[in-house]
PDB file of C-alpha atoms and ligand atoms in Angstrom:
ATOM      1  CA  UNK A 168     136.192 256.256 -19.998  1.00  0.00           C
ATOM      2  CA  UNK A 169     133.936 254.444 -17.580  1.00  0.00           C
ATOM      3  CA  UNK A 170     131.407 256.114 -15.640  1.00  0.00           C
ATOM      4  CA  UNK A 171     131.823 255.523 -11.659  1.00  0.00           C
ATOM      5  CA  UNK A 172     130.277 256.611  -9.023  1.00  0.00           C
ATOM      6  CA  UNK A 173     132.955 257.337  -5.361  1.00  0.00           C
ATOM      7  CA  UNK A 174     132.438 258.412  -2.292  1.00  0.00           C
ATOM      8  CA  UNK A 175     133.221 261.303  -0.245  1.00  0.00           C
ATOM      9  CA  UNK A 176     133.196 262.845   2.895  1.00  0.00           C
ATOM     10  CA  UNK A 177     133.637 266.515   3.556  1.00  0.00           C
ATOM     11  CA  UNK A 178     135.535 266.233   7.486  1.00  0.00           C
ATOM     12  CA  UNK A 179     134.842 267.772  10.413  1.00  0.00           C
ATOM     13  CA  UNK A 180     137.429 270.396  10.079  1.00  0.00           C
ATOM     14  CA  UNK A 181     136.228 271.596   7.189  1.00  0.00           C
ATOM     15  CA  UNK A 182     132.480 271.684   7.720  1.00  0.00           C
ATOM     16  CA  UNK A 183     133.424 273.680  11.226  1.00  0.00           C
ATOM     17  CA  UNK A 184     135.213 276.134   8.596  1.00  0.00           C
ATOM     18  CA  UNK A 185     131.881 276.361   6.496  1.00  0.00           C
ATOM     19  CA  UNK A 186     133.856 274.675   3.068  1.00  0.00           C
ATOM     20  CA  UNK A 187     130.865 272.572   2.338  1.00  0.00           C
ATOM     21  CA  UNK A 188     130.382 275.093  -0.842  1.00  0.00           C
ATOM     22  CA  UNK A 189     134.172 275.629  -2.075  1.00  0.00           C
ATOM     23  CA  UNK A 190     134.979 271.923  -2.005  1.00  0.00           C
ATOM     24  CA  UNK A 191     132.101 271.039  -3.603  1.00  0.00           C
ATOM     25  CA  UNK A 192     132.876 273.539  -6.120  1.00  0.00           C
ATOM     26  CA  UNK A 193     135.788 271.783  -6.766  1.00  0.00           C
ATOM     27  CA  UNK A 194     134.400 268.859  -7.961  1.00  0.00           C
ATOM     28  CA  UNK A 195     131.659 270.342 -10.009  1.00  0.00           C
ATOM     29  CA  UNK A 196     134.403 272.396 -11.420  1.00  0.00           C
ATOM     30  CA  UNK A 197     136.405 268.916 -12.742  1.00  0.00           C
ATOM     31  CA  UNK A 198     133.119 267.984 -14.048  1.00  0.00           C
ATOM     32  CA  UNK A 199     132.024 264.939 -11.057  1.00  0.00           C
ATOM     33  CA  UNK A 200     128.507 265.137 -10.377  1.00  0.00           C
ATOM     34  CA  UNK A 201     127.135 265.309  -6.345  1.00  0.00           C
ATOM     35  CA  UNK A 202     124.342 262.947  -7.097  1.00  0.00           C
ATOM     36  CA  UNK A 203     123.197 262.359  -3.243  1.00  0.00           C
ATOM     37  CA  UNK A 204     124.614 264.502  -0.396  1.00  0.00           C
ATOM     38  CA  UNK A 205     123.677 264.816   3.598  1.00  0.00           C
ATOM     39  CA  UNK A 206     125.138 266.251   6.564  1.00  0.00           C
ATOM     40  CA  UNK A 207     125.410 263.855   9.479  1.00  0.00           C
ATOM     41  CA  UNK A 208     126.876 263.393  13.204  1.00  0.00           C
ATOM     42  CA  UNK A 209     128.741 260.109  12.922  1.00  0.00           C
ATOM     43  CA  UNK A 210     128.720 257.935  16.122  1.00  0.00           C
ATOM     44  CA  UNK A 211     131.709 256.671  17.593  1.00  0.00           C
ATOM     45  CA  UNK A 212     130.499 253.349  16.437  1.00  0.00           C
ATOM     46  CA  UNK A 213     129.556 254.139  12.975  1.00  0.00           C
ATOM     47  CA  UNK A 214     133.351 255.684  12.407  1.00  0.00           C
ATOM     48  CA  UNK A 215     134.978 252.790  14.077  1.00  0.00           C
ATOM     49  CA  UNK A 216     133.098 250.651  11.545  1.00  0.00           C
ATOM     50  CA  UNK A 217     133.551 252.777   8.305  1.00  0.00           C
ATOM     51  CA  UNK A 218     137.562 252.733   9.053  1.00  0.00           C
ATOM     52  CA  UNK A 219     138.143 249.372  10.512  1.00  0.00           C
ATOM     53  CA  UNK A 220     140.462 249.011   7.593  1.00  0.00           C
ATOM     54  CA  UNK A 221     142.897 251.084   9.652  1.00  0.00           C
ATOM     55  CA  UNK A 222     141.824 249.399  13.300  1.00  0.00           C
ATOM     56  CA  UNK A 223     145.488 248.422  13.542  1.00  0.00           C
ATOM     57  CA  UNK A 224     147.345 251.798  12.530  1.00  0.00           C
ATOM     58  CA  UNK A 225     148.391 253.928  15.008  1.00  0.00           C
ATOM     59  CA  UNK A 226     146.301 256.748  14.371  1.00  0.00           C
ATOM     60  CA  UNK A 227     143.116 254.794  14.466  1.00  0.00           C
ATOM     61  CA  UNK A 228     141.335 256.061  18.450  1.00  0.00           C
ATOM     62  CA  UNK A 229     142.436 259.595  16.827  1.00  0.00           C
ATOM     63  CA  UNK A 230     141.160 259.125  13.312  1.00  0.00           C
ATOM     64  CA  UNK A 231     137.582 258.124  14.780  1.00  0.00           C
ATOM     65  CA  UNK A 232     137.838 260.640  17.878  1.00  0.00           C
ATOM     66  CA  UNK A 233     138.302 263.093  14.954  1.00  0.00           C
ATOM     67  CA  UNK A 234     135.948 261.962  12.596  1.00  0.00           C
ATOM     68  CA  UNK A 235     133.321 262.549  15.595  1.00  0.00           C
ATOM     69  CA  UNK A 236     134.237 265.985  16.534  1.00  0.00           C
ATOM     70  CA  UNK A 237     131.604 267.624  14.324  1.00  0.00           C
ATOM     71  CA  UNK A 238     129.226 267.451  11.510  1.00  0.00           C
ATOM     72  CA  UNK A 239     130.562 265.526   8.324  1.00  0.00           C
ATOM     73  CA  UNK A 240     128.686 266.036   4.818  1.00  0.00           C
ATOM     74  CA  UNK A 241     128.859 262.382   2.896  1.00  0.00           C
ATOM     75  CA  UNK A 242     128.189 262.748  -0.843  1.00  0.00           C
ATOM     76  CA  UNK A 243     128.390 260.292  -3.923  1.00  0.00           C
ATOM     77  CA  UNK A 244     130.286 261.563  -6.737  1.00  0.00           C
ATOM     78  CA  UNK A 245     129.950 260.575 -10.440  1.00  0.00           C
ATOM     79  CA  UNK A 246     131.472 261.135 -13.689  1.00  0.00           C
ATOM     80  CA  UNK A 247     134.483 259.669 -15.753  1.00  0.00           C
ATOM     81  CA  UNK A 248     137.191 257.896 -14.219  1.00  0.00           C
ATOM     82  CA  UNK A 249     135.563 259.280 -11.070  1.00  0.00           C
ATOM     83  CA  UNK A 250     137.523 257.807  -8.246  1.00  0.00           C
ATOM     84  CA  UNK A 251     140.729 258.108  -9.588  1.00  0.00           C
ATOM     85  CA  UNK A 252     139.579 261.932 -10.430  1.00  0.00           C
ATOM     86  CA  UNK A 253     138.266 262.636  -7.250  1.00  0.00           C
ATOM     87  CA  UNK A 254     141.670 260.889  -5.509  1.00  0.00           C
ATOM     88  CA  UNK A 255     143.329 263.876  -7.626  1.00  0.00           C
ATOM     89  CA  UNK A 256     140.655 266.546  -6.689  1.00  0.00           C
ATOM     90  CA  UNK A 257     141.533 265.984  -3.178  1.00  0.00           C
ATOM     91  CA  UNK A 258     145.609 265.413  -3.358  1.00  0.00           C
ATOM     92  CA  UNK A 259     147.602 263.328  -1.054  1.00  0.00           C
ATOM     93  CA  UNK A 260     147.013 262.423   2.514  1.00  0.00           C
ATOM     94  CA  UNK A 261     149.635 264.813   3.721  1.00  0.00           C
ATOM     95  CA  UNK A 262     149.068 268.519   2.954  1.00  0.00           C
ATOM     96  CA  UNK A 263     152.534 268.826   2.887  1.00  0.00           C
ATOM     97  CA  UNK A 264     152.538 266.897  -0.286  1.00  0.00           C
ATOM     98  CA  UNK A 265     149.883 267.836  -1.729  1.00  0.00           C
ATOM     99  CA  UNK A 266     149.797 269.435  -4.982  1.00  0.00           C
ATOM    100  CA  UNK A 267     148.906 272.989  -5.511  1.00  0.00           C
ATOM    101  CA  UNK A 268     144.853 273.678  -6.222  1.00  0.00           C
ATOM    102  CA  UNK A 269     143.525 270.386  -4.771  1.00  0.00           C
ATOM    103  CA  UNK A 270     141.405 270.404  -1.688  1.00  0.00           C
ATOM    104  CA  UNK A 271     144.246 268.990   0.828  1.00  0.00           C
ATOM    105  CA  UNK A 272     146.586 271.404  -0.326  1.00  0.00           C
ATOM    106  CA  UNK A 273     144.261 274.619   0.011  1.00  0.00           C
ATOM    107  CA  UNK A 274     142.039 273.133   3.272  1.00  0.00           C
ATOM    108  CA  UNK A 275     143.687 270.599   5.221  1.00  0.00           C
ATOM    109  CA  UNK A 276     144.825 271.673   8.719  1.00  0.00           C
ATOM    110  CA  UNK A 277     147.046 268.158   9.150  1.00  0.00           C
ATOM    111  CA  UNK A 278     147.527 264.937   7.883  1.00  0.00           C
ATOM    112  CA  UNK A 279     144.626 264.180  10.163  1.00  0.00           C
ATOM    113  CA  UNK A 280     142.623 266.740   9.840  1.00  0.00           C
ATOM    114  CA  UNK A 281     142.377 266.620   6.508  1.00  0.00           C
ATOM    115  CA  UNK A 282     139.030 268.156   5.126  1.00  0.00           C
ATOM    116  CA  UNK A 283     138.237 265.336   2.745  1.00  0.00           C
ATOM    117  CA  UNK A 284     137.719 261.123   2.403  1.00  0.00           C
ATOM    118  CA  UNK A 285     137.532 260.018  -0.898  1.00  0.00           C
ATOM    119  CA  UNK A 286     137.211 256.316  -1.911  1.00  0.00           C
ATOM    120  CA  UNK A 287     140.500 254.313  -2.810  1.00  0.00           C
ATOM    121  CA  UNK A 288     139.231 251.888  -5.476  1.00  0.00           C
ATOM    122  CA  UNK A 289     136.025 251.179  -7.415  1.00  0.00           C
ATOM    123  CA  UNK A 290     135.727 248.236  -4.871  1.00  0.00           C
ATOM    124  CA  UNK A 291     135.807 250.299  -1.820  1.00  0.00           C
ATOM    125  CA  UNK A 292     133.825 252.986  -3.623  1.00  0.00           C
ATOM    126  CA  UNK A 293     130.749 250.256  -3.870  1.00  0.00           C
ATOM    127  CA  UNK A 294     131.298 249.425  -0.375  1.00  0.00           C
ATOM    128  CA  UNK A 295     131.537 252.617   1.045  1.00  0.00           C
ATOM    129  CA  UNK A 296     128.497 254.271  -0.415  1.00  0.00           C
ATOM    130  CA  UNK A 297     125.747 251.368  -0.001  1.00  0.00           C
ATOM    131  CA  UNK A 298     127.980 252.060   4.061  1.00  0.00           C
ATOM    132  CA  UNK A 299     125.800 255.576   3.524  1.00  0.00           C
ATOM    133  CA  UNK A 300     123.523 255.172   0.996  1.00  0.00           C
ATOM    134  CA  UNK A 301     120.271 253.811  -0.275  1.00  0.00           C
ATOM    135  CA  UNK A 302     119.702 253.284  -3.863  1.00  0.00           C
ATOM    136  CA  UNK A 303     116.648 255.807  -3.428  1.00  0.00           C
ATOM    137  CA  UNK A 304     118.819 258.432  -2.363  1.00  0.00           C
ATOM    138  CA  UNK A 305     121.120 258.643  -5.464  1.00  0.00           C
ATOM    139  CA  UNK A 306     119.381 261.345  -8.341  1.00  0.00           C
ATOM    140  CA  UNK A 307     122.187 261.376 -11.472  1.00  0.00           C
TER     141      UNK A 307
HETATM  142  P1  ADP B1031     143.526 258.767   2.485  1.00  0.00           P
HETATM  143  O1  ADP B1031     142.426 259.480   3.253  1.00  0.00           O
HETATM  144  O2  ADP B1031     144.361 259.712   1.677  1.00  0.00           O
HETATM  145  O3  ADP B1031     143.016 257.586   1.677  1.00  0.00           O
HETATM  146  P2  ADP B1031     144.485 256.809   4.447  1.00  0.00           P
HETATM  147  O4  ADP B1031     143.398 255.917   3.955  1.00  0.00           O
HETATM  148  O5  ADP B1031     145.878 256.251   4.492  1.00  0.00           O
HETATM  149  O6  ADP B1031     144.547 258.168   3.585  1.00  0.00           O
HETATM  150  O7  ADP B1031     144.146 257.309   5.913  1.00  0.00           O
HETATM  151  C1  ADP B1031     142.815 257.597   6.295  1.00  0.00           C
HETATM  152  C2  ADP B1031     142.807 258.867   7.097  1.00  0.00           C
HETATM  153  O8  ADP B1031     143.531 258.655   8.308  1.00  0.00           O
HETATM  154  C3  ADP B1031     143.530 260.069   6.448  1.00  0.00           C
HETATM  155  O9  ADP B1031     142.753 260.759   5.497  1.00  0.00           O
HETATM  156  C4  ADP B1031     143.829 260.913   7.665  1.00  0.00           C
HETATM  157  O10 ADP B1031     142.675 261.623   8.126  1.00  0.00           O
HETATM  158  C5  ADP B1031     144.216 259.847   8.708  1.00  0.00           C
HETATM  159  N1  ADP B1031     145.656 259.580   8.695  1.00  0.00           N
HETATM  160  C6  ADP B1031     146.371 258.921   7.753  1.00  0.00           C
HETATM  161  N2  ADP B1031     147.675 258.857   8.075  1.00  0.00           N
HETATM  162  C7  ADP B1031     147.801 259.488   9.269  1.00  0.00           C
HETATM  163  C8  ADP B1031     148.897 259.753  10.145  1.00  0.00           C
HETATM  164  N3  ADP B1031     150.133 259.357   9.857  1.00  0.00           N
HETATM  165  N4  ADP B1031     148.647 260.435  11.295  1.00  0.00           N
HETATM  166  C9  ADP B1031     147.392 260.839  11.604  1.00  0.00           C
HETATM  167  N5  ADP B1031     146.308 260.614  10.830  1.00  0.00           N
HETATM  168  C10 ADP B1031     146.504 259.957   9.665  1.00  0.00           C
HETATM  169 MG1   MG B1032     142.044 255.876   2.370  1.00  0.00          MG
END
């Protein structure tokens, strides 16, 4: 299997909840590597930019409003199949559906407030980390 590199973003509601260390234990567990990590204060402009995807879903002012409300950690994850991994990892959008042992499932406060952004395709995973990321900052 391919290696890939995704990336993540540990939310506000679970850095408030100190989880940095059990989620990340999750993914070392499943074997994905954290090979550049830092703890940031988005802006209300850099979180409109990094989901303007979703500019025209409803939840978009609440999704950035939220995203803003505290520390984040961003991270860039490889191994193996890693985006699809990680998108298992973390379980579906709704805790409610999530499956037992991934992050949602054991963290997540809402569908919102979910604890964890993980990158949706290999093409968005490029994107989203050179959104974050220098080249300089990425040790495997
Ligand atoms: P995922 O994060 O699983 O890829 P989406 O890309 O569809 O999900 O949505 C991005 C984020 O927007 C979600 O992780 C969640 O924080 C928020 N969100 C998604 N759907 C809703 C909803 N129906 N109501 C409120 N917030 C939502
Ligand atoms: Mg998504």
């Amino acid at each position: 299997m391919p290696i890939e590199k995704t990336l993540s973003i540990i939310k506000p509601d679970a850095t408030k909840r100190n989880l940095t260390g059990l989620i990340n234990a999750k993914f070392e567990n499943a074997g994905l590597k954290i090979i550049g990590q830092k703890r940031l204060q988005l802006t209300k402009s850099i979180a409109e930019k990094f989901y303007e995807i979703h500019k025209d879903r409803s939840f978009y002012n609440d999704l950035v409003d939220f995203m803003i409300s505290g520390p984040v950690v961003v991270q860039v994850l490889e191994g193996e199949n890693a985006v699809k991994l990680n998108r298992s990892i973390m379980g579906a959008t709704n805790p409610d559906e999530a499956e037992q042992g991934t992050i949602r499932k054991e963290f997540a406060e809402s569908i919102e407030a979910n604890s964890i952004h993980g990158s949706d395709s290999l093409e968005n995973a490029k994107k989203e980390i050179s959104f974050f990321f220098a080249d300089i900052e990425l040790v495997a």
